Short mmCIF file of C-alpha atoms in Angstrom, two decimals:
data_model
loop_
_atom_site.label_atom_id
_atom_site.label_comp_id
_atom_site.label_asym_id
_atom_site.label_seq_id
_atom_site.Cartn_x
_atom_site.Cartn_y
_atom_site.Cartn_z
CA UNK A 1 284.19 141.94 42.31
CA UNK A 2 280.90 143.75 42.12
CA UNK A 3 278.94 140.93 40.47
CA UNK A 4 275.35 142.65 40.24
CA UNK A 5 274.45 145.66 41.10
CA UNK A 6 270.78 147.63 41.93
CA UNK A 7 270.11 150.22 42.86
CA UNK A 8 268.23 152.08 44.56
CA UNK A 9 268.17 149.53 47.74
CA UNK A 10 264.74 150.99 49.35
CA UNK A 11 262.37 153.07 47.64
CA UNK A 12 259.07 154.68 49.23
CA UNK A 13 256.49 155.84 46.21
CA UNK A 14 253.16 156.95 46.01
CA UNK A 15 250.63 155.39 44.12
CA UNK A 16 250.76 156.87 40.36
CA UNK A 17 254.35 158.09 40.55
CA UNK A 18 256.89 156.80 37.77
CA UNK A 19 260.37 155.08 38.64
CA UNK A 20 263.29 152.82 37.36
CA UNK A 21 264.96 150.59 38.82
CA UNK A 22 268.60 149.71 37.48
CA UNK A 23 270.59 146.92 37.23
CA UNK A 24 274.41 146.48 36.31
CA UNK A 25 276.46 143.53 35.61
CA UNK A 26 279.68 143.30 35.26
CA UNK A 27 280.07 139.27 34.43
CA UNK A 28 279.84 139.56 30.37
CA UNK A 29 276.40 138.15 30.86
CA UNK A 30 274.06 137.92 27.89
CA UNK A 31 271.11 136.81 29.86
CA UNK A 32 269.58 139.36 32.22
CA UNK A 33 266.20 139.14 34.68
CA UNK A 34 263.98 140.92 36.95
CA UNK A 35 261.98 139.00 39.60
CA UNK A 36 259.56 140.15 42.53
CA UNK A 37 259.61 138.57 45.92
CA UNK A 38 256.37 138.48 48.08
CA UNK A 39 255.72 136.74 50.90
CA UNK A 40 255.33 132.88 50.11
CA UNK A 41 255.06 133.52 46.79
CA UNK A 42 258.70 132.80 45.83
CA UNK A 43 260.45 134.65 43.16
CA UNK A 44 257.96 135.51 39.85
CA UNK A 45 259.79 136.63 36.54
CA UNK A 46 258.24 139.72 35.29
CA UNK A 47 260.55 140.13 32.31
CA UNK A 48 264.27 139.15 31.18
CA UNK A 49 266.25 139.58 28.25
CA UNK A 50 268.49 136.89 26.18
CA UNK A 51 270.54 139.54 25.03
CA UNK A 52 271.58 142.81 24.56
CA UNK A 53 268.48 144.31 22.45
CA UNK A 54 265.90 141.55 23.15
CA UNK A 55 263.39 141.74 25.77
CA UNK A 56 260.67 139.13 26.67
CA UNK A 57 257.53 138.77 29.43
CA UNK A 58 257.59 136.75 32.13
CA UNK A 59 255.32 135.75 34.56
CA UNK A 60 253.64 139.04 35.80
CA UNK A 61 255.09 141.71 33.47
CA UNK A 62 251.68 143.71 33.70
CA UNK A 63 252.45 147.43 35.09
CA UNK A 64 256.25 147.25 34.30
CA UNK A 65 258.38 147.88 31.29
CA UNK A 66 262.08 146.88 30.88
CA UNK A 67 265.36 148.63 29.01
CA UNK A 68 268.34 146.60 27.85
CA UNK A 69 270.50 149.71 27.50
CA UNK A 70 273.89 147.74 26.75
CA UNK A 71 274.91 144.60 27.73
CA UNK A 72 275.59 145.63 31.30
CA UNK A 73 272.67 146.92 31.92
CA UNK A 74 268.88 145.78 32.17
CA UNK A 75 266.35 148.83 33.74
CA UNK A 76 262.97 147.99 35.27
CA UNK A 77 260.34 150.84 35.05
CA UNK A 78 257.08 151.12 37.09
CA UNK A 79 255.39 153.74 34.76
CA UNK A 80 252.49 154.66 37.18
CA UNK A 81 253.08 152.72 40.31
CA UNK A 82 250.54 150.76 42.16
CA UNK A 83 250.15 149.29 45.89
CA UNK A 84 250.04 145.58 44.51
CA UNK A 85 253.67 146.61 43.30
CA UNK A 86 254.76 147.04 46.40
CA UNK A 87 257.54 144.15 46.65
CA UNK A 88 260.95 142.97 46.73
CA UNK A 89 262.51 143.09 43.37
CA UNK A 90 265.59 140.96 42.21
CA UNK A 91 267.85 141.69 39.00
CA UNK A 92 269.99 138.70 38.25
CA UNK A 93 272.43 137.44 35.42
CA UNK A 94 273.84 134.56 33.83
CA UNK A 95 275.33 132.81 30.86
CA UNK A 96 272.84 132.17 27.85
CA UNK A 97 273.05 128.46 26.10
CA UNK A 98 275.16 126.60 29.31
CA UNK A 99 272.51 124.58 31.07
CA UNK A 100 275.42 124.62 33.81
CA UNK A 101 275.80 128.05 34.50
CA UNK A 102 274.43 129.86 37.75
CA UNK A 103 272.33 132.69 38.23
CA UNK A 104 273.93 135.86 40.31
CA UNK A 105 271.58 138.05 41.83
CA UNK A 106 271.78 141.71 43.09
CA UNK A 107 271.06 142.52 46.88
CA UNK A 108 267.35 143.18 45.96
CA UNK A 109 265.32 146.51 45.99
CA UNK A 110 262.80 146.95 48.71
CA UNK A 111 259.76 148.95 47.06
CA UNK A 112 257.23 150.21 49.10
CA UNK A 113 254.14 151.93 47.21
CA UNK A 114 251.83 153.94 49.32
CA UNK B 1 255.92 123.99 30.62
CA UNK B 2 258.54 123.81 33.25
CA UNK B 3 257.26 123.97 37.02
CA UNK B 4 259.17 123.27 40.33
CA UNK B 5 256.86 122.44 43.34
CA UNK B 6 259.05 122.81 46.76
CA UNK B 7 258.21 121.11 50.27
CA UNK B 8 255.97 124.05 51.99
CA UNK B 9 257.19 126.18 55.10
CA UNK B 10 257.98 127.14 57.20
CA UNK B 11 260.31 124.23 58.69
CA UNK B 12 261.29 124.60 62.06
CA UNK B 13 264.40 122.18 63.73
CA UNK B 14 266.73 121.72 66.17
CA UNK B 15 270.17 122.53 66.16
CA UNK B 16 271.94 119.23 64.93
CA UNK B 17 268.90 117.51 63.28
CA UNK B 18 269.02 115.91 59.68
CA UNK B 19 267.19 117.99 57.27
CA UNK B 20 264.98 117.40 53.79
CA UNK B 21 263.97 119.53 52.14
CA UNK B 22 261.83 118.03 48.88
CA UNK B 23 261.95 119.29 45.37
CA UNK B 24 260.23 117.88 42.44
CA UNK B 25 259.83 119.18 39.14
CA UNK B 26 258.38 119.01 35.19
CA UNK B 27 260.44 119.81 32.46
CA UNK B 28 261.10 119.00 28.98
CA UNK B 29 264.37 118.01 28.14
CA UNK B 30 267.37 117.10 30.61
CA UNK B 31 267.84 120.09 32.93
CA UNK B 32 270.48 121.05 35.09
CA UNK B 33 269.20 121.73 38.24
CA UNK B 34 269.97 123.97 41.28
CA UNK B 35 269.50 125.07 44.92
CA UNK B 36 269.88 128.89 45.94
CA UNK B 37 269.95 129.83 49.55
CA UNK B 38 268.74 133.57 50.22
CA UNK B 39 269.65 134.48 53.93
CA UNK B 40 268.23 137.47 55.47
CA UNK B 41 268.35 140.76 54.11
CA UNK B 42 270.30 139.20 50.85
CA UNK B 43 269.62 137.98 47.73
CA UNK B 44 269.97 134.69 45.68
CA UNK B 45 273.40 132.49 45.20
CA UNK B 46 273.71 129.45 44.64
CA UNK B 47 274.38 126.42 47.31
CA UNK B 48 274.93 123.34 44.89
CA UNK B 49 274.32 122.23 41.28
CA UNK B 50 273.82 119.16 39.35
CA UNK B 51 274.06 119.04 35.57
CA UNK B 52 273.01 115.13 35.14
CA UNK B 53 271.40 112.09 36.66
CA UNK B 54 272.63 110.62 39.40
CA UNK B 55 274.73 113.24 40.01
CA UNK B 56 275.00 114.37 43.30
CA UNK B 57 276.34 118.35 44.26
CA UNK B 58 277.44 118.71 47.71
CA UNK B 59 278.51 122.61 49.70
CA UNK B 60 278.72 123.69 53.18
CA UNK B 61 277.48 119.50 54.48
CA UNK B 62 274.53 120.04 52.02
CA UNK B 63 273.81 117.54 49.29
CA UNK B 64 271.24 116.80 46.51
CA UNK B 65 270.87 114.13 44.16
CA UNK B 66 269.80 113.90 40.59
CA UNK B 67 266.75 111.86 40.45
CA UNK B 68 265.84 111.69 36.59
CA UNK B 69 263.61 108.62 37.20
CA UNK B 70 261.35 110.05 39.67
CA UNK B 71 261.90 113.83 38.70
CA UNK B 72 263.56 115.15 42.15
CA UNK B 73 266.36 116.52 43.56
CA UNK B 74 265.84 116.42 47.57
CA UNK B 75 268.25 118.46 49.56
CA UNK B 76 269.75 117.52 52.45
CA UNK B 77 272.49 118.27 55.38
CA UNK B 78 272.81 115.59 58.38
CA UNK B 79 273.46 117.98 60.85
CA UNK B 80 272.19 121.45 60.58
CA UNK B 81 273.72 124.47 62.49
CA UNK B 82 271.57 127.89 63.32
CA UNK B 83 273.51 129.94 60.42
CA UNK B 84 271.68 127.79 58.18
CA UNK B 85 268.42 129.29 58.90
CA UNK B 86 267.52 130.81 55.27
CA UNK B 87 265.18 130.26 52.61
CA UNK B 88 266.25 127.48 49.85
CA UNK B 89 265.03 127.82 46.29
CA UNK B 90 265.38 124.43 43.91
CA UNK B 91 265.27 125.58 39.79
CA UNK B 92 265.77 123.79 37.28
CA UNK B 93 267.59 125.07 33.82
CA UNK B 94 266.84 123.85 30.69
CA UNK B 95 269.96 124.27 29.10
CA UNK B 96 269.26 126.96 26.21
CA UNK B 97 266.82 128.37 28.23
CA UNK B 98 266.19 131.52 28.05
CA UNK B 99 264.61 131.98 31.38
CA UNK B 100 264.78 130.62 35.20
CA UNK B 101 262.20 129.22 36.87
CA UNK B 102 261.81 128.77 40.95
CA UNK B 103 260.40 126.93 43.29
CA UNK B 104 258.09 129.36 45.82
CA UNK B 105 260.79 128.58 48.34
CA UNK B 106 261.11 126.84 51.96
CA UNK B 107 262.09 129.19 54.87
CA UNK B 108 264.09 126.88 57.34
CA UNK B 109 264.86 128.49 61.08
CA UNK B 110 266.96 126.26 63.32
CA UNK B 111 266.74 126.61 66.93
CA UNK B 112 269.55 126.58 69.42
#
């Protein structure tokens, strides 16, 4: 069961260079997310999508910009990278409309932007 | 809006000692209401759940009850071993939501 899926896992950029990250479900989710993780700031939402052609901000979606390809998939792009963007970065997925359902999460990419 | 504010860390115990960790949160609505448990080098899943008040979700010797009158939903384990050492998250869902809001997460390290 592969659940969610990112990749890449670590990622070294320089400041100003372009990349995507991608994220695959394979749970029949509609409701996708991307989070950051830094250090004892807990998880932020920087953008998520209800369903498969609908995107919304989150918290901090300044800097980023987000694809729902299909409904598998949910891409997070860093157009011209900065060092305040360096982070860890989460996908998750989960049911829309059941307040009962659980979030899954990927195994996180570790972005480093120098 | 919806906000969770989380007992701050780090916490720091001995192997075998009872453990809180406090939750409290603002929401509109009835949510449903969760704690994730991120170990090291992982990400999210959940630990336990609680869809009502005065429900109560248990896993792995930790519980949580649904407090709707004072807004919480404390976690806690009587006894807690050194592969608990993680970071919890508490989040509550409004059901329909459209998005998941955390807690900024308590990093717990038990000592042998």
């Amino acid at each position: 069961n592969a659940g969610v899926t990112q990749t890449p896992k670590f990622q070294v950029l320089k400041t100003g260079q372009s990349m995507t990250l991608q994220c695959a479900q394979d749970m029949n989710h509609n409701s996708m997310y991307w989070y950051r993780q830094d250090p004892g700031m807990g998880l932020r939402l920087i953008y998520y999508s209800a369903s498969e052609g609908t995107t919304d901000k989150g918290e901090v979606p300044n800097g980023y910009n987000v694809s729902r390809l299909n409904k598998r998939e949910f891409s997070l792009r860093l157009e011209s990278a900065a060092p305040s963007q360096t982070s860890v970065y989460f996908c998750a997925s989960s049911e829309t409309g059941r307040g009962n359902t659980e979030a899954f999460f990927g195994q996180g990419t570790r972005l480093t932007v120098v | 809006g919806n906000s969770v504010t989380q007992m701050e860390g780090p916490v720091t115990l001995s192997e075998e000692a009872f453990l809180t960790i406090n939750c409290t949160y603002t929401a509109t609505g009835y949510p449903s209401l969760f704690w994730y448990v991120q170990y090291p080098g992982e990400g999210l899943q959940l630990l336990l759940k609680a869809t009502k008040a005065d429900d109560k979700g248990s896993n792995k010797g930790f519980e949580a009850t649904y407090r709707k009158e004072t807004t919480s939903f404390h976690l806690e384990k009587g006894s807690v071993q050194v592969s608990d050492s993680a970071v919890y998250f508490c989040a509550p869902l409004i059901q329909g939501a459209q998005k998941l809001v955390f807690g900024q997460g308590t990093r717990l390290t038990i000592n042998p």
